[in-house]
PDB file of C-alpha atoms in Angstrom:
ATOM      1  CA  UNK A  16      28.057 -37.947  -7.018  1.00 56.00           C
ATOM      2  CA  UNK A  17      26.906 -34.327  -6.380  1.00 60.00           C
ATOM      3  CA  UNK A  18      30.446 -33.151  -6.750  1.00 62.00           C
ATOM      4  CA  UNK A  19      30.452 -34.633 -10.071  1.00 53.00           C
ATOM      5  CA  UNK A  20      27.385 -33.239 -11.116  1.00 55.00           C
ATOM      6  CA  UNK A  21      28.327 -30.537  -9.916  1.00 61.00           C
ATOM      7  CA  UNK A  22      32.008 -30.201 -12.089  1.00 55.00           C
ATOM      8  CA  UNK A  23      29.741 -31.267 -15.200  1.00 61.00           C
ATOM      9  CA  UNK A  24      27.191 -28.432 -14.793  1.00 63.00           C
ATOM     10  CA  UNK A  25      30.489 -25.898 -13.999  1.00 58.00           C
ATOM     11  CA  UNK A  26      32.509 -27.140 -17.158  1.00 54.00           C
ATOM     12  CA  UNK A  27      28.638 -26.830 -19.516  1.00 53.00           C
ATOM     13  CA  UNK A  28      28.370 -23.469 -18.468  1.00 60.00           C
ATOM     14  CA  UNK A  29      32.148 -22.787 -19.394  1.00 54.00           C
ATOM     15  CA  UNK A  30      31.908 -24.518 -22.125  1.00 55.00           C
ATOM     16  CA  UNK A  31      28.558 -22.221 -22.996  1.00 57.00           C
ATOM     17  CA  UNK A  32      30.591 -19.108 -21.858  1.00 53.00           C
ATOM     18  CA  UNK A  33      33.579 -19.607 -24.156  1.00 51.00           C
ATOM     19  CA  UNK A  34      31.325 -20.614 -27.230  1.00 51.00           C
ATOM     20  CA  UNK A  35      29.228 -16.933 -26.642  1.00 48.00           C
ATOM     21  CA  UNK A  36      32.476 -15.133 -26.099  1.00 47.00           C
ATOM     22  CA  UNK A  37      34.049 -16.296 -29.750  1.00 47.00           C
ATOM     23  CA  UNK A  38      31.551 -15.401 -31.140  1.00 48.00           C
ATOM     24  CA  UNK A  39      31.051 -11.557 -29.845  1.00 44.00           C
ATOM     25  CA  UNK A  40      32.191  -9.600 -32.270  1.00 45.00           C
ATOM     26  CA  UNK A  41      32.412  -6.718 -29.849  1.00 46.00           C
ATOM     27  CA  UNK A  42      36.048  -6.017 -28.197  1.00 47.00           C
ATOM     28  CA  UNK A  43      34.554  -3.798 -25.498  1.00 55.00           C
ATOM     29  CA  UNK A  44      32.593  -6.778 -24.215  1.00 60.00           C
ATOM     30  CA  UNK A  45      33.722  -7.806 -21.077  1.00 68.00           C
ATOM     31  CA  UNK A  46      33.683 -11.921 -20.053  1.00 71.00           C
ATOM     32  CA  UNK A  47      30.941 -13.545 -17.789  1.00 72.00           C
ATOM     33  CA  UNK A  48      31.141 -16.811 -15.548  1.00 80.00           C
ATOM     34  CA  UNK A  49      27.201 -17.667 -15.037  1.00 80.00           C
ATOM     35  CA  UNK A  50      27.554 -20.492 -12.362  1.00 82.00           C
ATOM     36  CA  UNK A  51      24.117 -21.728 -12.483  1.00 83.00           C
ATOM     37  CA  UNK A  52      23.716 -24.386  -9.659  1.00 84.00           C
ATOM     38  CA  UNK A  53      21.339 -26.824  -8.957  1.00 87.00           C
ATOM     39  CA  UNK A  54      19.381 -27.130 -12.933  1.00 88.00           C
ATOM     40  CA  UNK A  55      18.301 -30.198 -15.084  1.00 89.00           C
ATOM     41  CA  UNK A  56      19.802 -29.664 -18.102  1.00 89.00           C
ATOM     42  CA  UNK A  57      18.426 -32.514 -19.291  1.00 89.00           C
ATOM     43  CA  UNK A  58      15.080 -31.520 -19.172  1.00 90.00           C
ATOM     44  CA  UNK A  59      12.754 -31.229 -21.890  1.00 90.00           C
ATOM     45  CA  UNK A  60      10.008 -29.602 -19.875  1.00 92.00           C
ATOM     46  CA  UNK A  61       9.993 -26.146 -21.931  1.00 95.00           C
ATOM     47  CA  UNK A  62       9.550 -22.652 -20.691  1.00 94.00           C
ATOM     48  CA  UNK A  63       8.163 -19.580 -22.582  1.00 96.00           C
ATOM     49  CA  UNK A  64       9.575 -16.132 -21.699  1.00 96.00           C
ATOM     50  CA  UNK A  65       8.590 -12.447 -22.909  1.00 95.00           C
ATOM     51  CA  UNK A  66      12.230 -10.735 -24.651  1.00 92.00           C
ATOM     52  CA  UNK A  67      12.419  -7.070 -22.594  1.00 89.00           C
ATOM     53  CA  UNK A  68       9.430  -5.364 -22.488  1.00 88.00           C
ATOM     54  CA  UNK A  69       8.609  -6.254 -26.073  1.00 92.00           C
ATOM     55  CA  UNK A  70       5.884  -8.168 -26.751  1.00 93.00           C
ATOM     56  CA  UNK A  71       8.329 -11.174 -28.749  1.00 95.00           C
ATOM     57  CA  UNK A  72       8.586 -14.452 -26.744  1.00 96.00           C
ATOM     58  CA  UNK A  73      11.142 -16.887 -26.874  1.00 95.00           C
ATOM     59  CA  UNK A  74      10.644 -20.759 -26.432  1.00 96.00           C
ATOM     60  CA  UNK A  75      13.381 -22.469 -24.281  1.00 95.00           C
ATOM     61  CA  UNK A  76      13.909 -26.239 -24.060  1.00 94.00           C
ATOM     62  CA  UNK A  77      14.111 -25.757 -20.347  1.00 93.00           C
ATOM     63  CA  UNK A  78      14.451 -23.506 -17.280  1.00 92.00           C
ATOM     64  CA  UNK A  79      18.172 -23.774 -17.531  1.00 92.00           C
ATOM     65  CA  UNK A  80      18.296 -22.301 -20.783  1.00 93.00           C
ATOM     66  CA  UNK A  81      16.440 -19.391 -19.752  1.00 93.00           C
ATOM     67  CA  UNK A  82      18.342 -18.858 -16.778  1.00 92.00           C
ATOM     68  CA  UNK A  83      21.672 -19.168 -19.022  1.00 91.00           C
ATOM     69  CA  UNK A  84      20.124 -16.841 -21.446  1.00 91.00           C
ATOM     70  CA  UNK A  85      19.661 -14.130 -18.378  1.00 90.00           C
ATOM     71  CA  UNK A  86      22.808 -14.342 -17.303  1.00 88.00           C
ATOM     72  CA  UNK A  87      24.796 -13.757 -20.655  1.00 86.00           C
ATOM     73  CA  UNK A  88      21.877 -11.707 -22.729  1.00 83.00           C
ATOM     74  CA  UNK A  89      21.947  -7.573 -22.075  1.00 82.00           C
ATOM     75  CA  UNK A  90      18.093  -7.643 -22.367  1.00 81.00           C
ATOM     76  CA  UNK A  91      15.983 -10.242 -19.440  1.00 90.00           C
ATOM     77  CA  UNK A  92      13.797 -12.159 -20.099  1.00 93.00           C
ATOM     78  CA  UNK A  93      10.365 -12.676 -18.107  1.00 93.00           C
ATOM     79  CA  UNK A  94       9.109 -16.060 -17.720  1.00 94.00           C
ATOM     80  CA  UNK A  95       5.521 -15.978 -18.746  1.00 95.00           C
ATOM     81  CA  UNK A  96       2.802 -19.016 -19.427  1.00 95.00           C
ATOM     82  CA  UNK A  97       3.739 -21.473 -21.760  1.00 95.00           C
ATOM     83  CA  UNK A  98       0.940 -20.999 -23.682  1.00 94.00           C
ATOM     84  CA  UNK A  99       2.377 -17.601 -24.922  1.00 95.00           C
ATOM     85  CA  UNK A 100       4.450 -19.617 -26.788  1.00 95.00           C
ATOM     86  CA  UNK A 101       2.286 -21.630 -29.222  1.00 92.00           C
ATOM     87  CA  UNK A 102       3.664 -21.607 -32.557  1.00 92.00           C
ATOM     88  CA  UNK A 103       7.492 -20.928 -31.479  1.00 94.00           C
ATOM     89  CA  UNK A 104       9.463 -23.994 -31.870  1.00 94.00           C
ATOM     90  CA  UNK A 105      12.367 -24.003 -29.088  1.00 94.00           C
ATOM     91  CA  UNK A 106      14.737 -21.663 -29.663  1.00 92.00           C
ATOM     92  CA  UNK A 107      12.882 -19.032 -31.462  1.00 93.00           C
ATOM     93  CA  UNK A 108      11.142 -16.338 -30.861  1.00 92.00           C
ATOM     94  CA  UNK A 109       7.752 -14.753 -31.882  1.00 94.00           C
ATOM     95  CA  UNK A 110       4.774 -13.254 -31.155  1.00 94.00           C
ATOM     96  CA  UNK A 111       3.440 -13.654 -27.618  1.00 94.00           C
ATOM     97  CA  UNK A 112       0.493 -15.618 -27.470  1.00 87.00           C
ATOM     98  CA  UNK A 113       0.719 -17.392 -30.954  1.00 59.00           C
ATOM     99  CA  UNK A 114      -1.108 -15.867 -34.174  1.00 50.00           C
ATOM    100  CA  UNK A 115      -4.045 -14.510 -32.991  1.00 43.00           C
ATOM    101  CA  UNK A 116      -3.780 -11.258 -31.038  1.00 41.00           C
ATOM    102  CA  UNK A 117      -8.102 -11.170 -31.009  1.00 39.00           C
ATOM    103  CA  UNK A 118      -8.299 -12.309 -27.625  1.00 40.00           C
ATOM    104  CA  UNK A 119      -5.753 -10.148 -26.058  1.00 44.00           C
ATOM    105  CA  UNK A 120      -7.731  -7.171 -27.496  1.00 46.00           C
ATOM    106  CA  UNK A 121     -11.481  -8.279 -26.911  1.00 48.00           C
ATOM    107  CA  UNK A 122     -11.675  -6.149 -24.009  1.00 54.00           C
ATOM    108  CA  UNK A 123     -10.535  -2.832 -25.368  1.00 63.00           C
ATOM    109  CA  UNK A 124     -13.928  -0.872 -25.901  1.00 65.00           C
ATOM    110  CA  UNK A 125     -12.994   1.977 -27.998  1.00 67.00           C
ATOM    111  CA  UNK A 126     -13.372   5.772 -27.023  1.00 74.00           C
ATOM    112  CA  UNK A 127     -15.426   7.946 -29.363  1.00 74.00           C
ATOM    113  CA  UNK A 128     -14.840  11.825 -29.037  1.00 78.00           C
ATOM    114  CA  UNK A 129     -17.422  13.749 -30.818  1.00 76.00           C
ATOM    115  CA  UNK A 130     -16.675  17.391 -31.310  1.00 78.00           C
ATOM    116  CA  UNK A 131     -19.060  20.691 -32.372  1.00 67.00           C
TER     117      UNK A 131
END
C-alpha cells in the first residue's frame, strides 16, 4: 500500500514537473525532479504563504502545493498565518493580510523634526 502511494505521489510530481517544463519558455532553464515524500495531496486544509520578501501572499489548497511551489519557483515562499490570506481565493495571490493595511500600521507613531 505505501509503495503504491508512494509510485502515485512520484508519477504527480512528474507529471507536475513535465507540465512546468513545457511550458518554460526559457532554453537556459535547467530540469528539476522535486520528490516530495510523505504529503496529502488530497487535502483541502489551505496554507497562506508570503512571495519573497514582498509583501504579496499566495493562497495554496494545501501544504503540498506550497512545498511543490518551493521546489520548482526561483523565489520561496514563507509560510505565514492563514489569516494573511483573507480575500485570496486559492491559487492567487494578493495583499498580505486582506484589504485593510490599518492594523498593520496602528503602531507606527510618526516622527516630527522641527527645524530653526
Amino acid at each position: 500500500m505505501k509503495t503504491a502511494l508512494r509510485l502515485s505521489t512520484f508519477l504527480v510530481i512528474l507529471a507536475m514537473a513535465c507540465g512546468f517544463l513545457s511550458g518554460s519558455s526559457s532554453s537556459n532553464s535547467s530540469p528539476r525532479i522535486c520528490l516530495i515524500e510523505n504529503c496529502a495531496w488530497n487535502s483541502t486544509v489551505n496554507t497562506c504563504a508570503r512571495y519573497g520578501r514582498s509583501n504579496l501572499c499566495n493562497r495554496f489548497r494545501n501544504s503540498c502545493a506550497l512545498r511543490y511551489k518551493n521546489c520548482v519557483s526561483s523565489t520561496t515562499y514563507t509560510s505565514v498565518n492563514l489569516s494573511q490570506c483573507s480575500g485570496i481565493t486559492v491559487g492567487n495571490r494578493g495583499t498580505c493580510g486582506g484589504s485593510s493595511s490599518s492594523s498593520s500600521s496602528s503602531n507606527i507613531t510618526p516622527i516630527i523634526i522641527r527645524r530653526g
